[in-house]
XYZ file of C-alpha atoms in Angstrom:
664
model
C 147.208 163.641 218.339
C 144.548 166.343 218.863
C 147.138 168.845 220.006
C 149.438 168.370 217.023
C 147.420 170.467 214.533
C 147.103 173.245 217.135
C 150.860 173.327 217.723
C 151.446 173.397 213.983
C 148.968 176.243 213.612
C 150.654 178.275 216.376
C 154.053 177.702 214.819
C 152.978 179.333 211.546
C 153.209 183.138 211.396
C 150.034 185.088 210.899
C 149.311 185.994 207.256
C 149.101 189.712 208.139
C 152.711 189.693 209.364
C 154.147 188.107 206.188
C 156.696 190.314 204.413
C 157.382 189.304 200.830
C 160.525 190.846 199.287
C 160.074 192.765 196.044
C 162.908 190.950 194.306
C 161.302 187.572 194.943
C 158.072 188.671 193.289
C 160.049 190.200 190.423
C 161.833 186.905 189.835
C 158.498 185.102 189.707
C 157.083 187.637 187.265
C 160.210 187.477 185.119
C 160.058 183.675 185.063
C 156.430 183.737 183.968
C 157.201 186.336 181.284
C 160.122 184.285 180.004
C 157.912 181.184 179.932
C 155.327 183.094 177.899
C 157.968 184.204 175.393
C 159.342 180.689 175.067
C 155.856 179.229 174.544
C 155.060 181.782 171.832
C 158.394 181.024 170.151
C 157.652 177.312 170.387
C 154.240 177.805 168.770
C 155.840 179.819 165.959
C 158.469 177.143 165.366
C 155.789 174.444 165.383
C 153.763 176.458 162.880
C 156.773 176.828 160.590
C 157.527 173.135 160.901
C 153.905 172.304 159.959
C 154.166 174.560 156.911
C 157.432 172.905 155.829
C 155.970 169.441 156.286
C 152.826 170.404 154.389
C 154.919 171.824 151.550
C 157.042 168.664 151.363
C 153.893 166.563 151.267
C 152.419 168.863 148.609
C 155.499 168.535 146.367
C 155.527 164.751 146.697
C 151.796 164.532 145.894
C 152.138 166.879 142.903
C 155.007 164.847 141.455
C 152.965 161.676 141.957
C 149.958 163.214 140.191
C 152.078 164.517 137.297
C 153.708 161.109 136.866
C 150.307 159.349 137.041
C 148.808 161.644 134.352
C 151.887 161.327 132.155
C 151.862 157.520 132.405
C 148.170 157.521 131.520
C 148.713 159.727 128.433
C 151.684 157.647 127.330
C 149.637 154.476 127.817
C 146.892 155.864 125.579
C 149.496 156.891 122.989
C 150.912 153.380 123.051
C 147.427 151.954 122.389
C 147.091 154.312 119.396
C 150.527 153.315 118.102
C 149.556 149.670 118.325
C 146.299 150.442 116.498
C 148.258 152.295 113.796
C 150.546 149.286 113.365
C 147.609 146.826 113.251
C 145.772 148.878 110.626
C 148.602 148.223 108.145
C 148.564 144.485 108.803
C 144.907 143.560 108.768
C 142.816 142.715 105.736
C 139.801 144.599 107.118
C 141.170 147.842 108.602
C 137.748 149.518 108.727
C 136.228 146.908 111.023
C 139.377 146.829 113.161
C 139.346 150.604 113.596
C 135.697 150.694 114.581
C 136.157 147.865 117.098
C 139.321 149.244 118.687
C 138.166 152.853 118.646
C 134.955 151.955 120.438
C 136.957 150.052 123.085
C 139.433 152.915 123.610
C 136.696 155.562 123.935
C 134.691 153.395 126.322
C 137.641 152.822 128.676
C 138.945 156.407 128.512
C 136.161 158.881 129.268
C 138.563 161.813 128.851
C 138.788 161.055 125.101
C 136.132 162.969 123.169
C 136.903 161.764 119.630
C 139.124 159.352 117.699
C 139.798 159.945 113.965
C 141.629 158.043 111.246
C 143.098 160.496 108.728
C 144.633 159.469 105.442
C 147.877 160.822 104.031
C 146.002 163.884 102.725
C 144.592 164.659 106.213
C 141.103 163.597 105.172
C 138.962 161.692 107.657
C 138.626 158.024 106.700
C 136.778 156.972 109.863
C 135.872 158.625 113.121
C 134.245 157.859 116.444
C 131.785 159.260 117.333
C 131.956 161.591 114.281
C 134.298 162.105 111.313
C 134.440 165.904 111.567
C 137.777 167.431 112.468
C 137.871 168.978 115.966
C 138.944 172.365 114.578
C 139.312 174.055 111.190
C 141.103 177.048 109.811
C 144.390 178.614 110.731
C 145.777 179.779 114.050
C 147.225 183.204 114.915
C 150.510 182.350 113.136
C 148.674 181.707 109.884
C 149.263 177.931 109.885
C 146.812 175.053 109.912
C 147.367 173.460 113.367
C 146.165 170.049 112.173
C 148.558 169.890 109.199
C 151.388 171.184 111.331
C 150.824 168.498 113.950
C 150.596 165.801 111.242
C 153.914 166.913 109.817
C 155.523 166.723 113.256
C 153.999 163.277 113.842
C 155.612 162.009 110.623
C 158.933 162.142 112.484
C 157.830 158.827 114.006
C 156.412 159.508 117.459
C 153.137 160.817 118.932
C 152.731 164.589 118.771
C 150.557 166.675 121.079
C 148.859 169.920 120.079
C 148.409 173.056 122.108
C 145.227 173.589 124.124
C 142.238 175.255 122.490
C 138.632 175.958 123.405
C 135.517 174.351 121.961
C 132.151 175.227 123.535
C 133.881 176.562 126.701
C 135.782 173.277 127.117
C 139.581 173.213 126.902
C 140.851 170.423 124.617
C 144.105 169.192 123.159
C 144.977 166.543 120.591
C 147.469 163.751 120.113
C 148.594 162.632 116.635
C 150.005 159.142 116.015
C 151.460 158.450 112.529
C 150.573 155.365 110.439
C 153.517 153.939 108.482
C 153.449 151.038 106.065
C 156.921 149.769 105.079
C 158.388 153.164 105.895
C 155.818 155.144 103.889
C 153.411 157.507 105.671
C 149.852 156.235 105.153
C 147.882 158.429 107.516
C 147.425 159.594 111.096
C 145.378 158.640 114.140
C 144.018 161.729 115.926
C 142.644 161.584 119.488
C 140.947 164.565 121.160
C 141.304 164.982 124.940
C 139.033 167.002 127.231
C 141.128 168.652 129.954
C 138.255 168.821 132.524
C 137.450 165.139 131.968
C 141.152 164.239 132.195
C 141.390 165.899 135.614
C 138.137 164.319 136.738
C 139.348 160.867 135.705
C 142.963 161.062 136.890
C 142.719 163.129 140.101
C 141.533 160.756 142.867
C 138.958 161.842 145.443
C 141.431 161.919 148.301
C 143.712 164.220 146.286
C 140.849 166.621 145.525
C 139.877 166.576 149.207
C 143.333 167.974 150.079
C 144.213 170.131 147.091
C 142.841 172.298 144.317
C 144.192 171.078 140.948
C 144.344 173.509 138.011
C 145.785 173.432 134.498
C 147.075 176.810 133.239
C 148.278 177.773 129.784
C 151.537 179.598 129.021
C 149.878 182.963 129.765
C 148.552 181.818 133.147
C 144.965 181.470 131.987
C 142.858 178.745 133.581
C 142.103 175.809 131.278
C 140.594 173.292 133.697
C 140.372 172.674 137.447
C 139.142 170.195 140.038
C 138.557 171.086 143.677
C 136.156 170.551 146.543
C 136.322 174.113 147.933
C 137.847 177.460 147.065
C 141.550 177.434 147.802
C 142.256 180.994 146.643
C 142.783 182.151 150.250
C 145.874 179.989 150.661
C 149.373 180.638 149.366
C 150.776 177.126 149.605
C 150.908 175.869 146.012
C 153.326 174.104 143.688
C 153.420 174.168 139.859
C 154.890 171.512 137.598
C 155.285 171.485 133.809
C 152.390 169.591 132.184
C 154.346 167.716 129.497
C 152.873 165.981 127.590
C 151.084 167.804 126.050
C 153.499 170.697 126.752
C 153.171 174.082 124.976
C 153.883 175.840 128.243
C 150.942 174.275 130.090
C 151.392 174.026 133.849
C 149.804 171.679 136.380
C 149.332 173.817 139.503
C 148.270 172.252 142.823
C 147.190 174.449 145.753
C 146.687 173.134 149.289
C 143.551 174.023 151.191
C 143.842 176.070 154.310
C 144.910 173.804 157.176
C 142.291 173.254 159.825
C 144.921 173.418 162.562
C 145.541 177.174 162.235
C 142.527 178.058 164.331
C 143.501 175.529 166.988
C 147.028 176.928 167.242
C 145.642 180.457 167.476
C 143.342 179.379 170.284
C 146.232 177.677 172.074
C 148.330 180.836 171.785
C 145.431 182.921 173.110
C 144.946 180.512 175.995
C 148.651 180.724 176.819
C 148.442 184.510 176.940
C 145.347 184.333 179.135
C 147.067 181.771 181.360
C 150.130 183.976 181.718
C 147.926 186.935 182.657
C 146.174 184.771 185.222
C 149.529 183.738 186.688
C 150.607 187.374 186.935
C 147.384 188.172 188.709
C 147.774 185.210 191.048
C 151.166 186.489 192.187
C 149.459 189.461 193.754
C 147.142 187.126 195.642
C 149.896 184.895 197.025
C 149.819 186.695 200.397
C 146.567 184.961 201.203
C 147.905 181.478 200.541
C 148.991 180.816 204.099
C 145.656 181.845 205.564
C 143.820 179.787 203.007
C 146.050 176.846 203.837
C 145.158 177.108 207.504
C 141.491 177.349 206.600
C 141.883 174.325 204.302
C 143.453 172.276 207.092
C 140.540 173.098 209.356
C 138.080 172.257 206.591
C 139.947 168.992 205.982
C 139.589 168.018 209.622
C 135.879 168.805 209.483
C 135.525 166.899 206.224
C 137.320 163.896 207.681
C 135.002 163.890 210.679
C 131.983 164.169 208.381
C 133.245 161.347 206.134
C 133.964 159.155 209.155
C 130.439 159.673 210.484
C 128.995 158.937 207.036
C 131.032 155.721 206.637
C 130.040 154.579 210.127
C 126.362 155.026 209.244
C 126.566 153.043 205.984
C 124.876 149.661 205.683
C 127.380 148.793 202.911
C 130.627 147.227 204.061
C 133.817 149.091 203.128
C 137.229 147.412 203.089
C 140.556 148.806 201.865
C 143.660 146.768 201.038
C 147.179 147.848 200.150
C 149.166 146.694 197.131
C 150.262 143.547 199.001
C 146.691 142.587 199.813
C 146.855 143.490 203.517
C 143.734 145.018 205.079
C 144.278 148.717 205.785
C 140.744 149.921 206.588
C 137.321 148.488 207.486
C 134.099 150.260 208.429
C 131.620 149.182 211.113
C 129.173 147.703 208.583
C 131.836 145.290 207.315
C 132.867 144.387 210.843
C 129.242 143.590 211.644
C 129.021 141.345 208.557
C 132.065 139.227 209.443
C 131.907 139.467 213.250
C 135.577 140.428 213.697
C 136.965 143.590 215.235
C 139.101 146.141 213.411
C 142.169 145.174 215.449
C 141.757 141.557 214.347
C 141.653 142.476 210.642
C 143.887 145.531 210.114
C 147.255 144.416 208.745
C 146.177 140.853 207.900
C 147.328 139.328 204.606
C 145.467 136.578 202.703
C 144.014 134.134 203.436
C 141.500 136.068 205.544
C 139.688 134.548 208.518
C 136.305 135.466 206.984
C 136.942 133.396 203.834
C 134.774 130.267 203.708
C 136.997 127.129 203.603
C 134.874 125.493 200.874
C 135.296 128.628 198.708
C 138.986 129.127 199.542
C 140.390 128.354 196.069
C 137.856 130.512 194.222
C 138.187 133.362 196.718
C 141.982 133.346 196.382
C 141.639 133.408 192.580
C 139.302 136.416 192.772
C 141.731 138.110 195.150
C 144.569 137.625 192.655
C 142.383 138.871 189.792
C 141.689 142.064 191.725
C 145.405 142.611 192.359
C 146.058 142.184 188.634
C 143.376 144.742 187.751
C 140.972 142.117 186.310
C 138.075 142.757 188.695
C 134.762 142.929 186.754
C 133.139 146.372 186.790
C 129.728 144.854 187.464
C 131.104 143.239 190.649
C 131.174 139.592 191.640
C 129.370 137.390 194.148
C 131.243 135.401 196.748
C 130.396 133.397 199.847
C 131.985 134.699 203.075
C 131.974 133.393 206.631
C 130.987 135.080 209.881
C 133.199 134.628 212.933
C 130.588 132.271 214.396
C 130.893 130.020 211.300
C 127.674 131.011 209.527
C 127.904 131.745 205.813
C 126.471 134.661 203.871
C 126.469 135.708 200.214
C 128.130 139.026 199.389
C 128.268 141.184 196.264
C 131.702 142.819 195.996
C 132.676 145.854 193.925
C 136.415 146.569 193.742
C 138.002 149.835 192.594
C 141.605 151.131 192.629
C 142.490 153.267 195.646
C 144.278 156.400 194.352
C 146.169 158.802 196.610
C 146.504 162.585 196.237
C 149.503 162.163 193.892
C 147.554 159.977 191.476
C 149.390 156.823 192.566
C 147.521 153.615 193.274
C 148.018 152.533 196.856
C 145.614 149.609 196.939
C 141.982 148.673 196.376
C 138.729 149.803 197.947
C 135.868 147.319 198.087
C 132.156 147.919 198.639
C 130.550 144.774 200.061
C 126.791 144.175 200.167
C 125.128 141.268 201.973
C 122.801 139.775 199.322
C 121.765 136.642 201.216
C 118.207 137.879 201.784
C 117.930 139.136 198.217
C 119.044 135.812 196.725
C 116.565 133.989 198.962
C 113.800 136.307 197.736
C 114.831 135.716 194.113
C 114.667 131.954 194.634
C 111.182 132.271 196.148
C 110.101 134.474 193.233
C 111.436 131.914 190.751
C 109.580 129.121 192.510
C 106.404 131.224 192.498
C 106.828 131.916 188.777
C 107.177 128.194 188.076
C 104.027 127.509 190.104
C 102.178 130.180 188.129
C 103.279 128.575 184.868
C 102.023 125.154 185.980
C 98.771 126.735 187.170
C 98.369 128.476 183.824
C 98.815 125.159 182.021
C 96.194 123.542 184.279
C 93.813 126.445 183.600
C 94.408 126.007 179.869
C 93.665 122.288 180.099
C 90.549 123.032 182.128
C 89.280 125.418 179.486
C 89.987 122.811 176.787
C 88.618 119.861 178.765
C 85.460 119.442 176.706
C 87.406 119.556 173.448
C 89.941 116.999 174.717
C 87.140 114.776 175.983
C 85.580 114.895 172.528
C 88.952 114.041 170.937
C 89.445 111.163 173.347
C 85.880 109.940 172.911
C 86.383 109.296 169.180
C 89.141 106.650 169.503
C 87.371 105.123 172.536
C 84.128 104.842 170.570
C 86.029 103.271 167.673
C 87.686 100.795 170.056
C 84.258 99.820 171.455
C 82.865 99.407 167.963
C 85.746 97.231 166.776
C 85.587 95.161 170.002
C 81.834 94.594 169.542
C 82.360 93.587 165.938
C 85.023 91.040 166.919
C 82.746 89.540 169.615
C 79.862 89.254 167.144
C 82.120 87.482 164.664
C 83.336 85.064 167.341
C 79.757 84.286 168.483
C 78.528 83.719 164.925
C 81.413 81.422 164.116
C 81.388 82.837 160.612
C 84.756 84.628 160.479
C 88.250 84.300 159.178
C 91.611 85.048 160.813
C 92.254 87.843 158.332
C 88.989 89.564 159.282
C 89.790 89.423 162.988
C 93.409 90.525 162.354
C 92.277 93.545 160.354
C 89.755 94.566 163.029
C 92.285 94.102 165.856
C 94.907 96.173 163.979
C 92.419 99.024 163.601
C 91.538 98.648 167.280
C 95.262 98.911 168.175
C 95.631 102.104 166.073
C 92.736 103.751 167.917
C 94.167 102.630 171.265
C 97.532 104.198 170.349
C 95.736 107.381 169.304
C 93.941 107.563 172.664
C 97.187 106.854 174.502
C 98.952 109.580 172.526
C 96.259 112.112 173.542
C 96.501 111.109 177.212
C 100.314 111.171 177.181
C 100.334 114.590 175.495
C 97.972 115.996 178.158
C 100.066 114.411 180.910
C 103.301 115.906 179.566
C 101.692 119.315 179.290
C 100.164 119.558 182.781
C 102.802 117.734 184.856
C 105.016 119.903 187.045
C 108.660 119.709 186.036
C 111.782 121.811 186.174
C 112.498 123.880 183.042
C 114.696 121.706 180.871
C 116.256 122.819 177.615
C 116.680 120.086 175.066
C 117.195 120.141 171.281
C 113.753 120.529 169.758
C 112.159 121.239 166.407
C 109.820 124.225 166.531
C 107.682 122.661 163.805
C 106.933 119.682 166.078
C 106.140 122.067 168.972
C 103.721 123.956 166.721
C 102.095 120.709 165.494
C 101.612 119.469 169.072
C 100.097 122.815 170.094
C 97.730 122.792 167.114
C 96.764 119.215 167.982
C 95.673 120.395 171.446
C 93.536 123.285 170.264
C 92.346 122.173 166.817
C 89.164 120.703 168.242
C 88.269 123.944 170.038
C 89.017 125.868 166.846
C 86.685 123.676 164.769
C 83.960 124.061 167.374
C 84.127 127.842 166.880
C 84.435 127.663 163.111
C 88.088 128.746 163.035
C 90.461 127.263 160.471
C 94.101 126.912 161.621
C 96.693 127.374 158.881
C 100.315 126.409 159.490
C 103.084 127.908 157.328
C 106.426 126.277 158.106
C 109.603 126.606 156.057
C 111.345 123.499 154.758
C 114.810 123.757 156.332
C 115.002 124.797 159.978
C 117.664 124.337 162.684
C 117.022 122.819 166.093
C 116.850 125.025 169.174
C 117.753 124.395 172.797
C 114.413 125.002 174.511
C 111.790 123.544 176.828
C 109.085 122.202 174.420
C 106.354 122.126 177.062
C 106.910 125.768 178.028
C 106.848 126.818 174.369
C 103.643 124.791 173.845
C 102.138 126.701 176.784
C 102.976 130.029 175.094
C 101.613 128.960 171.696
C 98.431 127.497 173.195
C 97.768 130.740 175.072
C 98.338 132.887 171.979
C 96.261 130.638 169.714
C 93.433 130.437 172.256
C 93.408 134.247 172.547
C 93.329 134.522 168.745
C 90.392 132.064 168.474
C 88.426 133.935 171.146
C 89.207 137.278 169.441
C 87.487 136.056 166.237
C 84.188 135.085 167.849
C 82.440 138.047 166.150
C 84.399 137.771 162.864
C 82.462 136.567 159.803
C 82.813 132.797 159.495
C 84.553 132.881 156.090
C 87.313 135.093 157.606
C 87.930 133.074 160.777
C 91.439 131.967 160.048
C 94.304 131.612 162.520
C 97.728 131.458 160.864
C 100.869 130.127 162.566
C 104.063 130.952 160.612
C 107.539 129.626 161.345
C 110.546 131.139 159.563
C 114.257 131.747 160.064
C 115.129 135.448 160.191
C 118.883 134.964 159.898
C 121.593 132.637 161.162
C 120.922 133.740 164.758
C 117.110 133.861 165.136
C 113.916 131.933 164.450
C 110.541 133.690 164.292
C 107.014 132.472 165.063
C 103.986 134.592 164.103
C 100.459 133.927 165.376
C 98.099 135.919 163.132
C 94.375 136.327 163.784
C 91.618 138.239 161.928
C 89.867 139.631 164.986
C 89.035 143.270 165.833
C 92.652 144.063 166.824
C 94.031 145.613 170.012
C 93.540 149.342 170.784
C 96.817 151.287 171.332
C 95.916 152.132 174.941
C 95.396 148.422 175.682
C 98.504 147.322 173.766
C 100.755 149.307 176.135
C 99.460 147.352 179.176
C 98.877 144.006 177.486
C 101.886 142.191 178.998
C 101.698 143.713 182.494
C 100.743 141.425 185.421
C 97.077 141.250 186.432
C 95.858 143.098 183.340
C 93.213 141.297 181.297
C 90.718 142.226 178.585
C 88.403 139.406 179.731
C 85.838 139.966 182.459
C 86.842 136.740 184.265
C 90.528 136.763 183.285
C 93.347 136.566 185.858
C 95.675 138.786 183.796
C 98.627 136.392 184.076
C 98.557 134.585 180.691
C 100.479 136.997 178.459
C 102.764 138.050 181.298
C 103.755 134.412 181.858
C 104.180 133.953 178.102
C 106.625 136.850 177.937
C 108.491 135.523 180.993
C 108.844 132.110 179.323
C 110.153 133.630 176.080
C 112.596 135.861 177.990
C 113.736 132.774 179.907
C 114.739 131.427 176.480
C 116.535 134.753 175.738
C 113.915 135.675 173.139
C 111.324 138.430 172.633
C 107.514 138.536 172.479
C 105.519 141.511 171.242
C 102.339 142.339 169.334
C 101.723 144.267 166.109
C 98.616 145.275 164.218
C 97.620 143.041 161.301
C 97.291 145.116 158.078
C 94.397 142.822 157.032
C 92.674 143.307 160.385
C 93.393 141.650 163.706
C 96.675 141.203 165.579
C 100.032 139.514 165.057
C 101.873 138.114 168.072
C 105.560 137.734 167.186
C 108.081 135.485 168.956
C 111.812 135.499 168.214
C 114.090 132.827 169.670
C 117.889 132.677 169.389
C 119.542 129.766 167.579
C 122.220 128.328 169.846
C 125.218 127.286 167.752
C 126.177 123.733 168.622
């Protein structure tokens, strides 16, 4: 095998002795030139096709816009015709006109004015004013208003030509009023061309085109556009009728953004063709470079082989049928088999653990179907001697030089030691949590003893009273019953305190159960309320009425709240007594989260301390262990929540807890 590359190398002629014929190079150059010409022709044809398609789209959009505007104008004319008909039928035409005119003007912002003219062309009513839109005669010597009224008497709405008022192009529509065949007057509506375009040209149309209205002489009456489209030549005019009088609705397309891209593509093609021409002159060195590449490939293969042999990560390749095609020494050391024993084997593999056979086969099939998770998966494998180990497997498609998938390559990491370390760390964390609870109870021991002493003292008092009654003989059953009932209440109270302390300090596995955060808060306040009173701190609870249940460990949450409340009480030791207030708020942020805020009125936390507040072994107390807040954050994160601190605007600090609401 070592001699084969040498024989192949000797069989190839030396690059210096290669004689390329001139006609062969000419054919290559001619082929490249022809390809360049064809590509340029193709780009030109594509450009022409884009222009034709854009023009077809432009024509269709223009016709749609013209039809939309015409329908709108005809709809308004129909409303005026109906108003004209109703004016002859009603007993109170003035009120009807005012009502309907106000409605029409409100719903049609392009209408500037609506007038009711009598048979003598005098304004009877008008909205917003009664003054005629224009007076006098036009260039032909005729009164345009009277002329339009005469045309409207033929029985249908009549539009006027466009005219200017205060630099705004306007036109009018006249609708006749007939009563039993006799002309009684005219309804006159004044349109603003700029407002008509603004109202009827949608935003998407203006984003693509510039819309202009021109008169018969080509003068601009109104326009609507996003940018200047004067640099383009792709436009389409259509007769603007109604109102007519030679007005034209002209739509011009903006310059297409693809022109620059096509120009760049054409330039790249030219550059590419020039590069190909240049590469033809360098083809004589291809053979030598190929020989050098083969030598470099052999060196690279040797380097890669040495690198793979030195890896501590197991590498295993399989073909499309699932047969093992490659293993590295690290993988062989993991499973205890030799390469000869594994190469060519199809599933099931001898290193698959029998108790995990079904799951392993399912994962194998998922990998073959391309469903392997990108983050990898854990699996239990078996050494040749029968011992088991946990492995983290990452699978990726194995692609050959032609881009075809030939199998799968797996990176396999032995995570047995890591998982063991994680289990030890979890156990240590649980021990720290229990220790923290014991420390908390130790710090609150005097307060709890005082709480417990009250019901015990009451029990003693009631017991003594009962004995005295019995000895005196002067008693009734009701008196003894009442005293014994009070004694039982105090005994239950003492038992409740003892049971609550026992539940808090006992070591148990974290257990999530449905719980009400309000009850957790009340139990926590019950623990620490005595210590708060001893320091003159008033605890205020603010809890919303409706609240969903959460899946959580109540004891662990009590531990967090007790720690935060105790820190808040200690922070207010130098606060004036009237301001010593600790507030615990419970609220629902949204359908996914609940929020608890523990607000104190202490001196607050400096920014440099706030950054390190939740780090292990950091404490602001001289005798503190620095584990309290770190454990609190770990507990909240165990519940998939968050814990952080903010400054209180009224002075002090706010510790905020958010917990997810698990949908049942």
